[in-house]
JSON list of C-alpha atoms in Angstrom, two decimals:
[
{"chain": "A", "resi": 1, "resn": "UNK", "atom": "CA", "xyz": [101.50, 131.27, 129.71]},
{"chain": "A", "resi": 2, "resn": "UNK", "atom": "CA", "xyz": [100.08, 133.72, 127.16]},
{"chain": "A", "resi": 3, "resn": "UNK", "atom": "CA", "xyz": [99.04, 132.41, 123.74]},
{"chain": "A", "resi": 4, "resn": "UNK", "atom": "CA", "xyz": [100.95, 133.70, 120.72]},
{"chain": "A", "resi": 5, "resn": "UNK", "atom": "CA", "xyz": [99.20, 136.42, 118.71]},
{"chain": "A", "resi": 6, "resn": "UNK", "atom": "CA", "xyz": [97.37, 135.22, 115.60]},
{"chain": "A", "resi": 7, "resn": "UNK", "atom": "CA", "xyz": [99.15, 136.18, 112.36]},
{"chain": "A", "resi": 8, "resn": "UNK", "atom": "CA", "xyz": [97.42, 138.38, 109.79]},
{"chain": "A", "resi": 9, "resn": "UNK", "atom": "CA", "xyz": [97.80, 135.57, 107.26]},
{"chain": "A", "resi": 10, "resn": "UNK", "atom": "CA", "xyz": [95.80, 133.25, 109.52]},
{"chain": "A", "resi": 11, "resn": "UNK", "atom": "CA", "xyz": [93.20, 135.90, 110.30]},
{"chain": "A", "resi": 12, "resn": "UNK", "atom": "CA", "xyz": [92.59, 136.42, 106.56]},
{"chain": "A", "resi": 13, "resn": "UNK", "atom": "CA", "xyz": [92.43, 132.71, 105.69]},
{"chain": "A", "resi": 14, "resn": "UNK", "atom": "CA", "xyz": [89.30, 131.90, 103.67]},
{"chain": "A", "resi": 15, "resn": "UNK", "atom": "CA", "xyz": [88.24, 135.55, 103.35]},
{"chain": "A", "resi": 16, "resn": "UNK", "atom": "CA", "xyz": [85.47, 136.02, 100.75]},
{"chain": "A", "resi": 17, "resn": "UNK", "atom": "CA", "xyz": [85.35, 132.25, 100.28]},
{"chain": "A", "resi": 18, "resn": "UNK", "atom": "CA", "xyz": [82.32, 131.62, 102.46]},
{"chain": "A", "resi": 19, "resn": "UNK", "atom": "CA", "xyz": [78.89, 133.11, 102.96]},
{"chain": "A", "resi": 20, "resn": "UNK", "atom": "CA", "xyz": [75.50, 133.36, 101.30]},
{"chain": "A", "resi": 21, "resn": "UNK", "atom": "CA", "xyz": [73.67, 135.55, 98.80]},
{"chain": "A", "resi": 22, "resn": "UNK", "atom": "CA", "xyz": [73.35, 138.26, 101.45]},
{"chain": "A", "resi": 23, "resn": "UNK", "atom": "CA", "xyz": [76.82, 138.40, 103.04]},
{"chain": "A", "resi": 24, "resn": "UNK", "atom": "CA", "xyz": [80.35, 137.05, 102.66]},
{"chain": "A", "resi": 25, "resn": "UNK", "atom": "CA", "xyz": [81.36, 135.71, 106.11]},
{"chain": "A", "resi": 26, "resn": "UNK", "atom": "CA", "xyz": [83.26, 132.81, 107.62]},
{"chain": "A", "resi": 27, "resn": "UNK", "atom": "CA", "xyz": [80.67, 131.64, 110.06]},
{"chain": "A", "resi": 28, "resn": "UNK", "atom": "CA", "xyz": [77.09, 130.52, 110.47]},
{"chain": "A", "resi": 29, "resn": "UNK", "atom": "CA", "xyz": [74.70, 131.41, 113.27]},
{"chain": "A", "resi": 30, "resn": "UNK", "atom": "CA", "xyz": [72.55, 129.20, 115.44]},
{"chain": "A", "resi": 31, "resn": "UNK", "atom": "CA", "xyz": [69.10, 130.73, 115.65]},
{"chain": "A", "resi": 32, "resn": "UNK", "atom": "CA", "xyz": [68.01, 130.68, 119.32]},
{"chain": "A", "resi": 33, "resn": "UNK", "atom": "CA", "xyz": [64.33, 130.81, 118.33]},
{"chain": "A", "resi": 34, "resn": "UNK", "atom": "CA", "xyz": [64.33, 127.45, 116.51]},
{"chain": "A", "resi": 35, "resn": "UNK", "atom": "CA", "xyz": [67.84, 126.08, 117.26]},
{"chain": "A", "resi": 36, "resn": "UNK", "atom": "CA", "xyz": [68.55, 125.74, 113.52]},
{"chain": "A", "resi": 37, "resn": "UNK", "atom": "CA", "xyz": [71.77, 126.80, 111.76]},
{"chain": "A", "resi": 38, "resn": "UNK", "atom": "CA", "xyz": [71.78, 129.47, 109.03]},
{"chain": "A", "resi": 39, "resn": "UNK", "atom": "CA", "xyz": [74.42, 131.60, 107.35]},
{"chain": "A", "resi": 40, "resn": "UNK", "atom": "CA", "xyz": [72.65, 134.84, 108.31]},
{"chain": "A", "resi": 41, "resn": "UNK", "atom": "CA", "xyz": [69.39, 136.14, 109.74]},
{"chain": "A", "resi": 42, "resn": "UNK", "atom": "CA", "xyz": [68.01, 136.84, 106.26]},
{"chain": "A", "resi": 43, "resn": "UNK", "atom": "CA", "xyz": [68.51, 133.20, 105.30]},
{"chain": "A", "resi": 44, "resn": "UNK", "atom": "CA", "xyz": [66.67, 132.25, 108.50]},
{"chain": "A", "resi": 45, "resn": "UNK", "atom": "CA", "xyz": [63.79, 134.67, 107.88]},
{"chain": "A", "resi": 46, "resn": "UNK", "atom": "CA", "xyz": [63.33, 133.54, 104.28]},
{"chain": "A", "resi": 47, "resn": "UNK", "atom": "CA", "xyz": [63.17, 129.89, 105.36]},
{"chain": "A", "resi": 48, "resn": "UNK", "atom": "CA", "xyz": [60.94, 130.58, 108.38]},
{"chain": "A", "resi": 49, "resn": "UNK", "atom": "CA", "xyz": [58.47, 132.59, 106.33]},
{"chain": "A", "resi": 50, "resn": "UNK", "atom": "CA", "xyz": [58.08, 129.69, 103.89]},
{"chain": "A", "resi": 51, "resn": "UNK", "atom": "CA", "xyz": [56.80, 127.31, 106.57]},
{"chain": "A", "resi": 52, "resn": "UNK", "atom": "CA", "xyz": [53.40, 125.81, 105.72]},
{"chain": "A", "resi": 53, "resn": "UNK", "atom": "CA", "xyz": [51.98, 126.44, 109.16]},
{"chain": "A", "resi": 54, "resn": "UNK", "atom": "CA", "xyz": [51.45, 130.19, 109.34]},
{"chain": "A", "resi": 55, "resn": "UNK", "atom": "CA", "xyz": [51.71, 130.12, 113.14]},
{"chain": "A", "resi": 56, "resn": "UNK", "atom": "CA", "xyz": [55.25, 128.72, 112.90]},
{"chain": "A", "resi": 57, "resn": "UNK", "atom": "CA", "xyz": [56.51, 131.63, 110.81]},
{"chain": "A", "resi": 58, "resn": "UNK", "atom": "CA", "xyz": [58.80, 134.01, 112.67]},
{"chain": "A", "resi": 59, "resn": "UNK", "atom": "CA", "xyz": [61.80, 136.30, 112.34]},
{"chain": "A", "resi": 60, "resn": "UNK", "atom": "CA", "xyz": [65.15, 136.19, 114.09]},
{"chain": "A", "resi": 61, "resn": "UNK", "atom": "CA", "xyz": [66.14, 138.93, 116.50]},
{"chain": "A", "resi": 62, "resn": "UNK", "atom": "CA", "xyz": [69.80, 139.48, 115.59]},
{"chain": "A", "resi": 63, "resn": "UNK", "atom": "CA", "xyz": [70.74, 140.55, 119.12]},
{"chain": "A", "resi": 64, "resn": "UNK", "atom": "CA", "xyz": [69.56, 137.23, 120.58]},
{"chain": "A", "resi": 65, "resn": "UNK", "atom": "CA", "xyz": [72.19, 135.14, 118.75]},
{"chain": "A", "resi": 66, "resn": "UNK", "atom": "CA", "xyz": [74.56, 133.52, 121.25]},
{"chain": "A", "resi": 67, "resn": "UNK", "atom": "CA", "xyz": [76.35, 130.79, 119.26]},
{"chain": "A", "resi": 68, "resn": "UNK", "atom": "CA", "xyz": [78.16, 130.78, 115.91]},
{"chain": "A", "resi": 69, "resn": "UNK", "atom": "CA", "xyz": [79.81, 127.99, 113.89]},
{"chain": "A", "resi": 70, "resn": "UNK", "atom": "CA", "xyz": [83.13, 128.67, 112.17]},
{"chain": "A", "resi": 71, "resn": "UNK", "atom": "CA", "xyz": [82.78, 127.92, 108.45]},
{"chain": "A", "resi": 72, "resn": "UNK", "atom": "CA", "xyz": [86.49, 127.02, 108.19]},
{"chain": "A", "resi": 73, "resn": "UNK", "atom": "CA", "xyz": [86.83, 124.47, 111.00]},
{"chain": "A", "resi": 74, "resn": "UNK", "atom": "CA", "xyz": [83.16, 123.80, 111.86]},
{"chain": "A", "resi": 75, "resn": "UNK", "atom": "CA", "xyz": [83.62, 124.66, 115.55]},
{"chain": "A", "resi": 76, "resn": "UNK", "atom": "CA", "xyz": [80.59, 125.93, 117.42]},
{"chain": "A", "resi": 77, "resn": "UNK", "atom": "CA", "xyz": [81.39, 128.63, 119.97]},
{"chain": "A", "resi": 78, "resn": "UNK", "atom": "CA", "xyz": [80.09, 131.80, 121.66]},
{"chain": "A", "resi": 79, "resn": "UNK", "atom": "CA", "xyz": [79.82, 134.89, 119.44]},
{"chain": "A", "resi": 80, "resn": "UNK", "atom": "CA", "xyz": [83.23, 136.48, 118.80]},
{"chain": "A", "resi": 81, "resn": "UNK", "atom": "CA", "xyz": [85.11, 137.88, 115.83]},
{"chain": "A", "resi": 82, "resn": "UNK", "atom": "CA", "xyz": [88.02, 135.40, 115.86]},
{"chain": "A", "resi": 83, "resn": "UNK", "atom": "CA", "xyz": [87.48, 131.63, 115.91]},
{"chain": "A", "resi": 84, "resn": "UNK", "atom": "CA", "xyz": [88.69, 130.15, 119.19]},
{"chain": "A", "resi": 85, "resn": "UNK", "atom": "CA", "xyz": [89.82, 126.96, 117.42]},
{"chain": "A", "resi": 86, "resn": "UNK", "atom": "CA", "xyz": [91.45, 127.85, 114.09]},
{"chain": "A", "resi": 87, "resn": "UNK", "atom": "CA", "xyz": [92.13, 131.56, 114.60]},
{"chain": "A", "resi": 88, "resn": "UNK", "atom": "CA", "xyz": [90.46, 132.99, 111.49]},
{"chain": "A", "resi": 89, "resn": "UNK", "atom": "CA", "xyz": [88.50, 136.22, 111.40]},
{"chain": "A", "resi": 90, "resn": "UNK", "atom": "CA", "xyz": [84.92, 135.08, 110.99]},
{"chain": "A", "resi": 91, "resn": "UNK", "atom": "CA", "xyz": [84.14, 138.54, 109.67]},
{"chain": "A", "resi": 92, "resn": "UNK", "atom": "CA", "xyz": [86.41, 141.40, 108.66]},
{"chain": "A", "resi": 93, "resn": "UNK", "atom": "CA", "xyz": [83.72, 143.67, 110.09]},
{"chain": "A", "resi": 94, "resn": "UNK", "atom": "CA", "xyz": [82.20, 142.51, 113.37]},
{"chain": "A", "resi": 95, "resn": "UNK", "atom": "CA", "xyz": [79.56, 144.12, 115.58]},
{"chain": "A", "resi": 96, "resn": "UNK", "atom": "CA", "xyz": [79.22, 142.58, 119.02]},
{"chain": "A", "resi": 97, "resn": "UNK", "atom": "CA", "xyz": [75.84, 144.29, 119.57]},
{"chain": "A", "resi": 98, "resn": "UNK", "atom": "CA", "xyz": [74.17, 143.11, 116.36]},
{"chain": "A", "resi": 99, "resn": "UNK", "atom": "CA", "xyz": [76.11, 139.82, 116.24]},
{"chain": "A", "resi": 100, "resn": "UNK", "atom": "CA", "xyz": [76.92, 140.83, 112.68]},
{"chain": "A", "resi": 101, "resn": "UNK", "atom": "CA", "xyz": [79.82, 139.51, 110.55]},
{"chain": "A", "resi": 102, "resn": "UNK", "atom": "CA", "xyz": [80.81, 140.70, 107.05]},
{"chain": "A", "resi": 103, "resn": "UNK", "atom": "CA", "xyz": [83.94, 140.18, 104.97]},
{"chain": "A", "resi": 104, "resn": "UNK", "atom": "CA", "xyz": [82.93, 142.74, 102.32]},
{"chain": "A", "resi": 105, "resn": "UNK", "atom": "CA", "xyz": [84.12, 146.32, 102.86]},
{"chain": "A", "resi": 106, "resn": "UNK", "atom": "CA", "xyz": [81.01, 148.51, 102.76]},
{"chain": "A", "resi": 107, "resn": "UNK", "atom": "CA", "xyz": [81.87, 151.22, 105.26]},
{"chain": "A", "resi": 108, "resn": "UNK", "atom": "CA", "xyz": [79.82, 149.46, 107.94]},
{"chain": "A", "resi": 109, "resn": "UNK", "atom": "CA", "xyz": [79.11, 151.23, 111.23]},
{"chain": "A", "resi": 110, "resn": "UNK", "atom": "CA", "xyz": [76.79, 150.70, 114.16]},
{"chain": "A", "resi": 111, "resn": "UNK", "atom": "CA", "xyz": [74.22, 153.41, 114.90]},
{"chain": "A", "resi": 112, "resn": "UNK", "atom": "CA", "xyz": [73.26, 153.38, 118.58]},
{"chain": "A", "resi": 113, "resn": "UNK", "atom": "CA", "xyz": [70.06, 155.32, 117.92]},
{"chain": "A", "resi": 114, "resn": "UNK", "atom": "CA", "xyz": [68.92, 153.03, 115.10]},
{"chain": "A", "resi": 115, "resn": "UNK", "atom": "CA", "xyz": [70.09, 150.04, 117.13]},
{"chain": "A", "resi": 116, "resn": "UNK", "atom": "CA", "xyz": [71.49, 148.32, 114.02]},
{"chain": "A", "resi": 117, "resn": "UNK", "atom": "CA", "xyz": [74.49, 148.44, 111.68]},
{"chain": "A", "resi": 118, "resn": "UNK", "atom": "CA", "xyz": [74.42, 150.63, 108.59]},
{"chain": "A", "resi": 119, "resn": "UNK", "atom": "CA", "xyz": [76.66, 150.79, 105.50]},
{"chain": "A", "resi": 120, "resn": "UNK", "atom": "CA", "xyz": [78.18, 153.68, 103.59]},
{"chain": "A", "resi": 121, "resn": "UNK", "atom": "CA", "xyz": [80.55, 155.20, 106.18]},
{"chain": "A", "resi": 122, "resn": "UNK", "atom": "CA", "xyz": [79.62, 156.90, 109.44]},
{"chain": "A", "resi": 123, "resn": "UNK", "atom": "CA", "xyz": [80.99, 160.23, 108.17]},
{"chain": "A", "resi": 124, "resn": "UNK", "atom": "CA", "xyz": [78.47, 160.21, 105.31]},
{"chain": "A", "resi": 125, "resn": "UNK", "atom": "CA", "xyz": [75.35, 159.81, 107.45]},
{"chain": "A", "resi": 126, "resn": "UNK", "atom": "CA", "xyz": [73.52, 161.49, 110.32]},
{"chain": "A", "resi": 127, "resn": "UNK", "atom": "CA", "xyz": [70.70, 160.20, 112.48]},
{"chain": "A", "resi": 128, "resn": "UNK", "atom": "CA", "xyz": [67.42, 162.12, 112.19]},
{"chain": "A", "resi": 129, "resn": "UNK", "atom": "CA", "xyz": [65.64, 161.66, 115.50]},
{"chain": "A", "resi": 130, "resn": "UNK", "atom": "CA", "xyz": [62.19, 162.59, 114.22]},
{"chain": "A", "resi": 131, "resn": "UNK", "atom": "CA", "xyz": [62.37, 160.37, 111.12]},
{"chain": "A", "resi": 132, "resn": "UNK", "atom": "CA", "xyz": [63.96, 157.68, 113.31]},
{"chain": "A", "resi": 133, "resn": "UNK", "atom": "CA", "xyz": [66.71, 156.63, 110.93]},
{"chain": "A", "resi": 134, "resn": "UNK", "atom": "CA", "xyz": [70.10, 157.45, 109.41]},
{"chain": "A", "resi": 135, "resn": "UNK", "atom": "CA", "xyz": [70.02, 159.68, 106.32]},
{"chain": "A", "resi": 136, "resn": "UNK", "atom": "CA", "xyz": [72.79, 160.85, 103.97]},
{"chain": "A", "resi": 137, "resn": "UNK", "atom": "CA", "xyz": [74.47, 164.09, 105.11]},
{"chain": "A", "resi": 138, "resn": "UNK", "atom": "CA", "xyz": [73.17, 165.73, 101.90]},
{"chain": "A", "resi": 139, "resn": "UNK", "atom": "CA", "xyz": [69.71, 165.63, 103.55]},
{"chain": "A", "resi": 140, "resn": "UNK", "atom": "CA", "xyz": [70.85, 167.38, 106.74]},
{"chain": "A", "resi": 141, "resn": "UNK", "atom": "CA", "xyz": [68.54, 170.42, 107.12]},
{"chain": "A", "resi": 142, "resn": "UNK", "atom": "CA", "xyz": [67.37, 169.58, 103.61]},
{"chain": "A", "resi": 143, "resn": "UNK", "atom": "CA", "xyz": [64.45, 167.19, 104.02]},
{"chain": "A", "resi": 144, "resn": "UNK", "atom": "CA", "xyz": [60.90, 167.26, 105.32]},
{"chain": "A", "resi": 145, "resn": "UNK", "atom": "CA", "xyz": [60.69, 165.22, 108.52]},
{"chain": "A", "resi": 146, "resn": "UNK", "atom": "CA", "xyz": [57.96, 162.60, 108.82]},
{"chain": "A", "resi": 147, "resn": "UNK", "atom": "CA", "xyz": [57.85, 160.85, 112.17]},
{"chain": "A", "resi": 148, "resn": "UNK", "atom": "CA", "xyz": [59.28, 157.31, 111.92]},
{"chain": "A", "resi": 149, "resn": "UNK", "atom": "CA", "xyz": [59.17, 157.54, 108.13]},
{"chain": "A", "resi": 150, "resn": "UNK", "atom": "CA", "xyz": [61.57, 154.60, 107.74]},
{"chain": "A", "resi": 151, "resn": "UNK", "atom": "CA", "xyz": [59.69, 152.32, 110.11]},
{"chain": "A", "resi": 152, "resn": "UNK", "atom": "CA", "xyz": [57.15, 151.47, 107.46]},
{"chain": "A", "resi": 153, "resn": "UNK", "atom": "CA", "xyz": [56.88, 149.24, 104.42]},
{"chain": "A", "resi": 154, "resn": "UNK", "atom": "CA", "xyz": [57.86, 150.42, 100.95]},
{"chain": "A", "resi": 155, "resn": "UNK", "atom": "CA", "xyz": [54.57, 151.59, 99.34]},
{"chain": "A", "resi": 156, "resn": "UNK", "atom": "CA", "xyz": [55.48, 149.79, 96.10]},
{"chain": "A", "resi": 157, "resn": "UNK", "atom": "CA", "xyz": [56.95, 146.39, 97.06]},
{"chain": "A", "resi": 158, "resn": "UNK", "atom": "CA", "xyz": [55.79, 146.36, 100.73]},
{"chain": "A", "resi": 159, "resn": "UNK", "atom": "CA", "xyz": [59.19, 145.28, 102.09]},
{"chain": "A", "resi": 160, "resn": "UNK", "atom": "CA", "xyz": [59.97, 146.76, 105.53]},
{"chain": "A", "resi": 161, "resn": "UNK", "atom": "CA", "xyz": [62.28, 149.73, 104.96]},
{"chain": "A", "resi": 162, "resn": "UNK", "atom": "CA", "xyz": [64.06, 150.24, 108.28]},
{"chain": "A", "resi": 163, "resn": "UNK", "atom": "CA", "xyz": [66.46, 147.29, 108.02]},
{"chain": "A", "resi": 164, "resn": "UNK", "atom": "CA", "xyz": [66.15, 146.58, 104.31]},
{"chain": "A", "resi": 165, "resn": "UNK", "atom": "CA", "xyz": [69.34, 145.73, 102.42]},
{"chain": "A", "resi": 166, "resn": "UNK", "atom": "CA", "xyz": [68.18, 147.87, 99.47]},
{"chain": "A", "resi": 167, "resn": "UNK", "atom": "CA", "xyz": [68.95, 151.57, 99.04]},
{"chain": "A", "resi": 168, "resn": "UNK", "atom": "CA", "xyz": [66.13, 153.90, 100.05]},
{"chain": "A", "resi": 169, "resn": "UNK", "atom": "CA", "xyz": [65.04, 157.28, 98.69]},
{"chain": "A", "resi": 170, "resn": "UNK", "atom": "CA", "xyz": [63.53, 160.16, 100.66]},
{"chain": "A", "resi": 171, "resn": "UNK", "atom": "CA", "xyz": [60.95, 162.01, 98.56]},
{"chain": "A", "resi": 172, "resn": "UNK", "atom": "CA", "xyz": [60.21, 165.76, 98.67]},
{"chain": "A", "resi": 173, "resn": "UNK", "atom": "CA", "xyz": [57.18, 165.10, 100.88]},
{"chain": "A", "resi": 174, "resn": "UNK", "atom": "CA", "xyz": [59.34, 163.26, 103.43]},
{"chain": "A", "resi": 175, "resn": "UNK", "atom": "CA", "xyz": [57.98, 159.78, 102.77]},
{"chain": "A", "resi": 176, "resn": "UNK", "atom": "CA", "xyz": [60.43, 157.01, 101.89]},
{"chain": "A", "resi": 177, "resn": "UNK", "atom": "CA", "xyz": [60.60, 154.06, 99.52]},
{"chain": "A", "resi": 178, "resn": "UNK", "atom": "CA", "xyz": [63.19, 151.82, 97.86]},
{"chain": "A", "resi": 179, "resn": "UNK", "atom": "CA", "xyz": [65.36, 153.61, 95.33]},
{"chain": "A", "resi": 180, "resn": "UNK", "atom": "CA", "xyz": [64.73, 150.97, 92.67]},
{"chain": "A", "resi": 181, "resn": "UNK", "atom": "CA", "xyz": [60.97, 151.20, 93.26]},
{"chain": "A", "resi": 182, "resn": "UNK", "atom": "CA", "xyz": [61.17, 155.00, 93.00]},
{"chain": "A", "resi": 183, "resn": "UNK", "atom": "CA", "xyz": [62.94, 154.94, 89.63]},
{"chain": "A", "resi": 184, "resn": "UNK", "atom": "CA", "xyz": [60.63, 152.23, 88.30]},
{"chain": "A", "resi": 185, "resn": "UNK", "atom": "CA", "xyz": [57.67, 154.42, 89.26]},
{"chain": "A", "resi": 186, "resn": "UNK", "atom": "CA", "xyz": [59.22, 157.41, 87.43]},
{"chain": "A", "resi": 187, "resn": "UNK", "atom": "CA", "xyz": [59.78, 155.22, 84.33]},
{"chain": "A", "resi": 188, "resn": "UNK", "atom": "CA", "xyz": [56.06, 154.44, 84.35]},
{"chain": "A", "resi": 189, "resn": "UNK", "atom": "CA", "xyz": [55.22, 158.17, 84.39]},
{"chain": "A", "resi": 190, "resn": "UNK", "atom": "CA", "xyz": [53.98, 158.17, 87.98]},
{"chain": "A", "resi": 191, "resn": "UNK", "atom": "CA", "xyz": [55.10, 161.44, 89.53]},
{"chain": "A", "resi": 192, "resn": "UNK", "atom": "CA", "xyz": [53.21, 161.56, 92.83]},
{"chain": "A", "resi": 193, "resn": "UNK", "atom": "CA", "xyz": [53.89, 159.97, 96.21]},
{"chain": "A", "resi": 194, "resn": "UNK", "atom": "CA", "xyz": [51.87, 156.73, 96.61]},
{"chain": "A", "resi": 195, "resn": "UNK", "atom": "CA", "xyz": [51.19, 157.70, 100.24]},
{"chain": "A", "resi": 196, "resn": "UNK", "atom": "CA", "xyz": [50.20, 161.38, 100.18]},
{"chain": "A", "resi": 197, "resn": "UNK", "atom": "CA", "xyz": [49.82, 162.04, 96.40]},
{"chain": "A", "resi": 198, "resn": "UNK", "atom": "CA", "xyz": [52.13, 165.08, 96.49]},
{"chain": "A", "resi": 199, "resn": "UNK", "atom": "CA", "xyz": [54.46, 165.64, 93.51]},
{"chain": "A", "resi": 200, "resn": "UNK", "atom": "CA", "xyz": [57.81, 163.90, 93.95]},
{"chain": "A", "resi": 201, "resn": "UNK", "atom": "CA", "xyz": [59.60, 165.98, 91.30]},
{"chain": "A", "resi": 202, "resn": "UNK", "atom": "CA", "xyz": [59.40, 169.62, 90.19]},
{"chain": "A", "resi": 203, "resn": "UNK", "atom": "CA", "xyz": [56.31, 169.73, 87.98]},
{"chain": "A", "resi": 204, "resn": "UNK", "atom": "CA", "xyz": [56.24, 173.53, 87.44]},
{"chain": "A", "resi": 205, "resn": "UNK", "atom": "CA", "xyz": [57.41, 173.30, 83.81]},
{"chain": "A", "resi": 206, "resn": "UNK", "atom": "CA", "xyz": [54.81, 170.63, 83.10]},
{"chain": "A", "resi": 207, "resn": "UNK", "atom": "CA", "xyz": [51.98, 172.72, 84.60]},
{"chain": "A", "resi": 208, "resn": "UNK", "atom": "CA", "xyz": [53.20, 175.78, 82.66]},
{"chain": "A", "resi": 209, "resn": "UNK", "atom": "CA", "xyz": [53.21, 173.84, 79.40]},
{"chain": "A", "resi": 210, "resn": "UNK", "atom": "CA", "xyz": [49.67, 172.57, 80.05]},
{"chain": "A", "resi": 211, "resn": "UNK", "atom": "CA", "xyz": [48.48, 176.11, 80.86]},
{"chain": "A", "resi": 212, "resn": "UNK", "atom": "CA", "xyz": [50.03, 177.38, 77.62]},
{"chain": "A", "resi": 213, "resn": "UNK", "atom": "CA", "xyz": [48.36, 174.63, 75.61]},
{"chain": "A", "resi": 214, "resn": "UNK", "atom": "CA", "xyz": [44.98, 175.42, 77.18]},
{"chain": "A", "resi": 215, "resn": "UNK", "atom": "CA", "xyz": [45.44, 179.13, 76.54]},
{"chain": "A", "resi": 216, "resn": "UNK", "atom": "CA", "xyz": [46.41, 178.50, 72.91]},
{"chain": "A", "resi": 217, "resn": "UNK", "atom": "CA", "xyz": [43.41, 176.26, 72.31]},
{"chain": "A", "resi": 218, "resn": "UNK", "atom": "CA", "xyz": [40.43, 178.15, 70.91]},
{"chain": "A", "resi": 219, "resn": "UNK", "atom": "CA", "xyz": [37.14, 177.55, 72.67]},
{"chain": "A", "resi": 220, "resn": "UNK", "atom": "CA", "xyz": [34.53, 175.99, 70.34]},
{"chain": "A", "resi": 221, "resn": "UNK", "atom": "CA", "xyz": [32.06, 178.50, 68.87]},
{"chain": "A", "resi": 222, "resn": "UNK", "atom": "CA", "xyz": [29.11, 176.88, 70.63]},
{"chain": "A", "resi": 223, "resn": "UNK", "atom": "CA", "xyz": [30.59, 177.60, 74.06]},
{"chain": "A", "resi": 224, "resn": "UNK", "atom": "CA", "xyz": [32.04, 181.08, 73.58]},
{"chain": "A", "resi": 225, "resn": "UNK", "atom": "CA", "xyz": [28.94, 183.10, 74.48]},
{"chain": "A", "resi": 226, "resn": "UNK", "atom": "CA", "xyz": [27.12, 180.54, 76.61]},
{"chain": "A", "resi": 227, "resn": "UNK", "atom": "CA", "xyz": [26.31, 181.65, 80.13]},
{"chain": "A", "resi": 228, "resn": "UNK", "atom": "CA", "xyz": [27.26, 179.35, 82.95]},
{"chain": "A", "resi": 229, "resn": "UNK", "atom": "CA", "xyz": [24.43, 178.67, 85.37]},
{"chain": "A", "resi": 230, "resn": "UNK", "atom": "CA", "xyz": [24.82, 177.09, 88.75]},
{"chain": "A", "resi": 231, "resn": "UNK", "atom": "CA", "xyz": [22.55, 174.21, 89.68]},
{"chain": "A", "resi": 232, "resn": "UNK", "atom": "CA", "xyz": [21.63, 173.56, 93.25]},
{"chain": "A", "resi": 233, "resn": "UNK", "atom": "CA", "xyz": [19.86, 170.54, 94.62]},
{"chain": "A", "resi": 234, "resn": "UNK", "atom": "CA", "xyz": [18.27, 170.14, 98.00]},
{"chain": "A", "resi": 235, "resn": "UNK", "atom": "CA", "xyz": [18.71, 167.09, 100.13]}
]
């Protein structure tokens, strides 16, 4: 005898009412690495990286998660979108590959080449194979490729960029950093890439203004007719 289909009202029960500071979801995960229960992998990683014994610190591989606990009825079960006991959607968005649940609509999609889920809508992004990450379509044929540019740490805050929850910015030189770190750097009048020292904005007007100021500045009388001699030293 087939079971009756779950109603939409039941599927939506408790939506946005559960979760953590990182995600709204109606389940928790059991971390296979330490057998502890957390709301998401970020919660696990934050707790694990606070352990006193440095050797005990570790991060959770999202794809290794096998068991989840429904936040509505507290039933532990294999990873699936719908709870086998109470019939609620444990995540409006669900990725079976990443074992990822999210009740917030963010245009989530799974990128096979990145191997993780991204946000912002698949139609708005493309995967750059050389850079090794998804970029906004506005950068298609409009950015300087740097091999695996996203598989590094932000040069300002040192958080790993590839799977960071924060928005990232691709600079003119092709290097990447967090958007908020980029704008904070600009506010502090730092206009060169922290990695390669190339200008990150168009500085042509600034250089022109400096040249004009130098040209308009009269050379002191003592230096006008002085000959410049080159000094050489032997080693």
